[in-house]
Amino acid sequence: LQWENDNRSKWSQAGVFFTSDIYFGERLNLMLGARYDDYDVKSNDTGLVSYQPAGEQKAGNGKGVYTASLSYQFDFGVMPYITYAEAAALEMSQAGDIAPSLVQSGAWLSDSNLAEAGLKFQLLKGTLVGSISAYRQNRTQLTGGPNPTIQGTRAKGAELEVRYLAT
């Protein structure tokens, strides 16, 4: 049995990372993280009706990403924070493959960034915990179809999380 599209992909990823948790006094905290990954991808569409470039497509790339977060802990259980992160991800379809056309064009590895600010809290002797935050994220999105493309997206929003432990 042969499929109309049959993308066969293999990838490997090796990385190193660093993370820190630095306190200035007892209340101000700076968390820093960095990571470097080396990626290698191969992809080939062996289907009956290929919408992809002919033959196996290969690519490799190294990518560095980072994150930084600053917070301050008040005595009464409230902690304001701000975070910024730059990240990278493979552009995979729902089936986990990477389209040969993305490998050929160099669009198989995408960038994103996230900026977030908020307030975390732990009140009533730790029985009421939660956070409220606002964020902005820029990332890419893989569009469907036999010849997928990448488009940029921007999301903005707010989140509220509250948990109460009734004792």
mmCIF file with all atom_site columns, N, CA, C and O in Angstrom, residues 2 7 10 15 21 31 34-35 38 43-44 51 63 90 92 111 117 119 137 155 164:
data_model
loop_
_atom_site.group_PDB
_atom_site.id
_atom_site.type_symbol
_atom_site.label_atom_id
_atom_site.label_alt_id
_atom_site.label_comp_id
_atom_site.label_asym_id
_atom_site.label_entity_id
_atom_site.label_seq_id
_atom_site.pdbx_PDB_ins_code
_atom_site.Cartn_x
_atom_site.Cartn_y
_atom_site.Cartn_z
_atom_site.occupancy
_atom_site.B_iso_or_equiv
_atom_site.pdbx_formal_charge
_atom_site.auth_seq_id
_atom_site.auth_comp_id
_atom_site.auth_asym_id
_atom_site.auth_atom_id
_atom_site.pdbx_PDB_model_num
ATOM 1  N N  . GLN A 1 2   ? 0.651  2.124  -0.923 1.00 0.00 ? 2   GLN A N  1
ATOM 2  C CA . GLN A 1 2   ? 1.442  3.352  -0.985 1.00 0.00 ? 2   GLN A CA 1
ATOM 3  C C  . GLN A 1 2   ? 0.512  4.546  -0.853 1.00 0.00 ? 2   GLN A C  1
ATOM 4  O O  . GLN A 1 2   ? -0.603 4.549  -1.375 1.00 0.00 ? 2   GLN A O  1
ATOM 5  N N  . ASN A 1 7   ? 5.783  11.478 3.782  1.00 0.00 ? 7   ASN A N  1
ATOM 6  C CA . ASN A 1 7   ? 6.989  12.177 4.242  1.00 0.00 ? 7   ASN A CA 1
ATOM 7  C C  . ASN A 1 7   ? 7.689  11.342 5.296  1.00 0.00 ? 7   ASN A C  1
ATOM 8  O O  . ASN A 1 7   ? 7.106  10.997 6.314  1.00 0.00 ? 7   ASN A O  1
ATOM 9  N N  . LYS A 1 10  ? 13.826 12.196 9.597  1.00 0.00 ? 10  LYS A N  1
ATOM 10 C CA . LYS A 1 10  ? 14.666 11.822 10.728 1.00 0.00 ? 10  LYS A CA 1
ATOM 11 C C  . LYS A 1 10  ? 15.396 13.082 11.165 1.00 0.00 ? 10  LYS A C  1
ATOM 12 O O  . LYS A 1 10  ? 15.806 13.889 10.333 1.00 0.00 ? 10  LYS A O  1
ATOM 13 N N  . GLY A 1 15  ? 22.495 18.996 22.631 1.00 0.00 ? 15  GLY A N  1
ATOM 14 C CA . GLY A 1 15  ? 22.615 20.327 23.193 1.00 0.00 ? 15  GLY A CA 1
ATOM 15 C C  . GLY A 1 15  ? 23.328 20.365 24.521 1.00 0.00 ? 15  GLY A C  1
ATOM 16 O O  . GLY A 1 15  ? 23.518 19.349 25.184 1.00 0.00 ? 15  GLY A O  1
ATOM 17 N N  . ASP A 1 21  ? 20.540 30.488 39.388 1.00 0.00 ? 21  ASP A N  1
ATOM 18 C CA . ASP A 1 21  ? 19.528 30.997 40.306 1.00 0.00 ? 21  ASP A CA 1
ATOM 19 C C  . ASP A 1 21  ? 20.277 31.909 41.277 1.00 0.00 ? 21  ASP A C  1
ATOM 20 O O  . ASP A 1 21  ? 20.858 31.440 42.249 1.00 0.00 ? 21  ASP A O  1
ATOM 21 N N  . MET A 1 31  ? 17.005 34.667 37.636 1.00 0.00 ? 31  MET A N  1
ATOM 22 C CA . MET A 1 31  ? 17.234 33.344 37.041 1.00 0.00 ? 31  MET A CA 1
ATOM 23 C C  . MET A 1 31  ? 17.629 33.553 35.584 1.00 0.00 ? 31  MET A C  1
ATOM 24 O O  . MET A 1 31  ? 16.940 34.254 34.846 1.00 0.00 ? 31  MET A O  1
ATOM 25 N N  . ALA A 1 34  ? 20.604 29.498 29.470 1.00 0.00 ? 34  ALA A N  1
ATOM 26 C CA . ALA A 1 34  ? 21.042 29.535 28.079 1.00 0.00 ? 34  ALA A CA 1
ATOM 27 C C  . ALA A 1 34  ? 21.191 28.105 27.599 1.00 0.00 ? 34  ALA A C  1
ATOM 28 O O  . ALA A 1 34  ? 21.487 27.201 28.381 1.00 0.00 ? 34  ALA A O  1
ATOM 29 N N  . ARG A 1 35  ? 20.964 27.924 26.314 1.00 0.00 ? 35  ARG A N  1
ATOM 30 C CA . ARG A 1 35  ? 21.046 26.593 25.731 1.00 0.00 ? 35  ARG A CA 1
ATOM 31 C C  . ARG A 1 35  ? 21.534 26.721 24.299 1.00 0.00 ? 35  ARG A C  1
ATOM 32 O O  . ARG A 1 35  ? 21.161 27.647 23.584 1.00 0.00 ? 35  ARG A O  1
ATOM 33 N N  . ASP A 1 38  ? 22.439 21.647 18.506 1.00 0.00 ? 38  ASP A N  1
ATOM 34 C CA . ASP A 1 38  ? 22.875 21.364 17.146 1.00 0.00 ? 38  ASP A CA 1
ATOM 35 C C  . ASP A 1 38  ? 21.865 20.401 16.545 1.00 0.00 ? 38  ASP A C  1
ATOM 36 O O  . ASP A 1 38  ? 21.597 19.337 17.110 1.00 0.00 ? 38  ASP A O  1
ATOM 37 N N  . SER A 1 43  ? 14.726 14.613 5.252  1.00 0.00 ? 43  SER A N  1
ATOM 38 C CA . SER A 1 43  ? 13.320 14.383 4.938  1.00 0.00 ? 43  SER A CA 1
ATOM 39 C C  . SER A 1 43  ? 13.172 14.039 3.463  1.00 0.00 ? 43  SER A C  1
ATOM 40 O O  . SER A 1 43  ? 13.859 14.594 2.607  1.00 0.00 ? 43  SER A O  1
ATOM 41 N N  . ASN A 1 44  ? 12.240 13.105 3.194  1.00 0.00 ? 44  ASN A N  1
ATOM 42 C CA . ASN A 1 44  ? 12.008 12.637 1.831  1.00 0.00 ? 44  ASN A CA 1
ATOM 43 C C  . ASN A 1 44  ? 10.540 12.254 1.695  1.00 0.00 ? 44  ASN A C  1
ATOM 44 O O  . ASN A 1 44  ? 9.990  11.571 2.553  1.00 0.00 ? 44  ASN A O  1
ATOM 45 N N  . TYR A 1 51  ? 4.140  16.492 -3.586 1.00 0.00 ? 51  TYR A N  1
ATOM 46 C CA . TYR A 1 51  ? 4.076  17.946 -3.699 1.00 0.00 ? 51  TYR A CA 1
ATOM 47 C C  . TYR A 1 51  ? 5.375  18.560 -3.186 1.00 0.00 ? 51  TYR A C  1
ATOM 48 O O  . TYR A 1 51  ? 5.492  19.762 -3.064 1.00 0.00 ? 51  TYR A O  1
ATOM 49 N N  . LYS A 1 63  ? 21.796 26.421 17.087 1.00 0.00 ? 63  LYS A N  1
ATOM 50 C CA . LYS A 1 63  ? 20.942 27.525 17.524 1.00 0.00 ? 63  LYS A CA 1
ATOM 51 C C  . LYS A 1 63  ? 21.112 27.748 19.019 1.00 0.00 ? 63  LYS A C  1
ATOM 52 O O  . LYS A 1 63  ? 21.040 26.810 19.808 1.00 0.00 ? 63  LYS A O  1
ATOM 53 N N  . LEU A 1 90  ? 11.638 22.899 16.053 1.00 0.00 ? 90  LEU A N  1
ATOM 54 C CA . LEU A 1 90  ? 11.493 22.284 14.736 1.00 0.00 ? 90  LEU A CA 1
ATOM 55 C C  . LEU A 1 90  ? 10.065 22.495 14.243 1.00 0.00 ? 90  LEU A C  1
ATOM 56 O O  . LEU A 1 90  ? 9.118  22.425 15.026 1.00 0.00 ? 90  LEU A O  1
ATOM 57 N N  . MET A 1 92  ? 7.341  20.864 12.753 1.00 0.00 ? 92  MET A N  1
ATOM 58 C CA . MET A 1 92  ? 6.827  19.527 12.443 1.00 0.00 ? 92  MET A CA 1
ATOM 59 C C  . MET A 1 92  ? 5.329  19.563 12.183 1.00 0.00 ? 92  MET A C  1
ATOM 60 O O  . MET A 1 92  ? 4.612  20.364 12.763 1.00 0.00 ? 92  MET A O  1
ATOM 61 N N  . ASP A 1 111 ? 12.124 30.514 15.134 1.00 0.00 ? 111 ASP A N  1
ATOM 62 C CA . ASP A 1 111 ? 12.417 31.300 16.328 1.00 0.00 ? 111 ASP A CA 1
ATOM 63 C C  . ASP A 1 111 ? 11.112 31.753 16.978 1.00 0.00 ? 111 ASP A C  1
ATOM 64 O O  . ASP A 1 111 ? 10.094 31.922 16.311 1.00 0.00 ? 111 ASP A O  1
ATOM 65 N N  . ALA A 1 117 ? 4.973  39.444 32.331 1.00 0.00 ? 117 ALA A N  1
ATOM 66 C CA . ALA A 1 117 ? 5.106  40.130 33.615 1.00 0.00 ? 117 ALA A CA 1
ATOM 67 C C  . ALA A 1 117 ? 3.887  39.770 34.441 1.00 0.00 ? 117 ALA A C  1
ATOM 68 O O  . ALA A 1 117 ? 2.776  39.623 33.907 1.00 0.00 ? 117 ALA A O  1
ATOM 69 N N  . LEU A 1 119 ? 2.331  38.683 38.744 1.00 0.00 ? 119 LEU A N  1
ATOM 70 C CA . LEU A 1 119 ? 2.361  38.655 40.191 1.00 0.00 ? 119 LEU A CA 1
ATOM 71 C C  . LEU A 1 119 ? 1.983  37.257 40.648 1.00 0.00 ? 119 LEU A C  1
ATOM 72 O O  . LEU A 1 119 ? 0.923  36.750 40.273 1.00 0.00 ? 119 LEU A O  1
ATOM 73 N N  . GLN A 1 137 ? 3.672  36.956 22.912 1.00 0.00 ? 137 GLN A N  1
ATOM 74 C CA . GLN A 1 137 ? 4.511  35.921 22.314 1.00 0.00 ? 137 GLN A CA 1
ATOM 75 C C  . GLN A 1 137 ? 4.505  36.064 20.802 1.00 0.00 ? 137 GLN A C  1
ATOM 76 O O  . GLN A 1 137 ? 3.446  36.205 20.182 1.00 0.00 ? 137 GLN A O  1
ATOM 77 N N  . ALA A 1 155 ? 0.725  36.642 19.761 1.00 0.00 ? 155 ALA A N  1
ATOM 78 C CA . ALA A 1 155 ? -0.351 36.450 20.734 1.00 0.00 ? 155 ALA A CA 1
ATOM 79 C C  . ALA A 1 155 ? -0.112 37.380 21.913 1.00 0.00 ? 155 ALA A C  1
ATOM 80 O O  . ALA A 1 155 ? 1.023  37.562 22.351 1.00 0.00 ? 155 ALA A O  1
ATOM 81 N N  . TYR A 1 164 ? -7.049 26.947 45.875 1.00 0.00 ? 164 TYR A N  1
ATOM 82 C CA . TYR A 1 164 ? -7.294 27.042 47.310 1.00 0.00 ? 164 TYR A CA 1
ATOM 83 C C  . TYR A 1 164 ? -7.360 25.637 47.892 1.00 0.00 ? 164 TYR A C  1
ATOM 84 O O  . TYR A 1 164 ? -8.072 24.784 47.371 1.00 0.00 ? 164 TYR A O  1
#
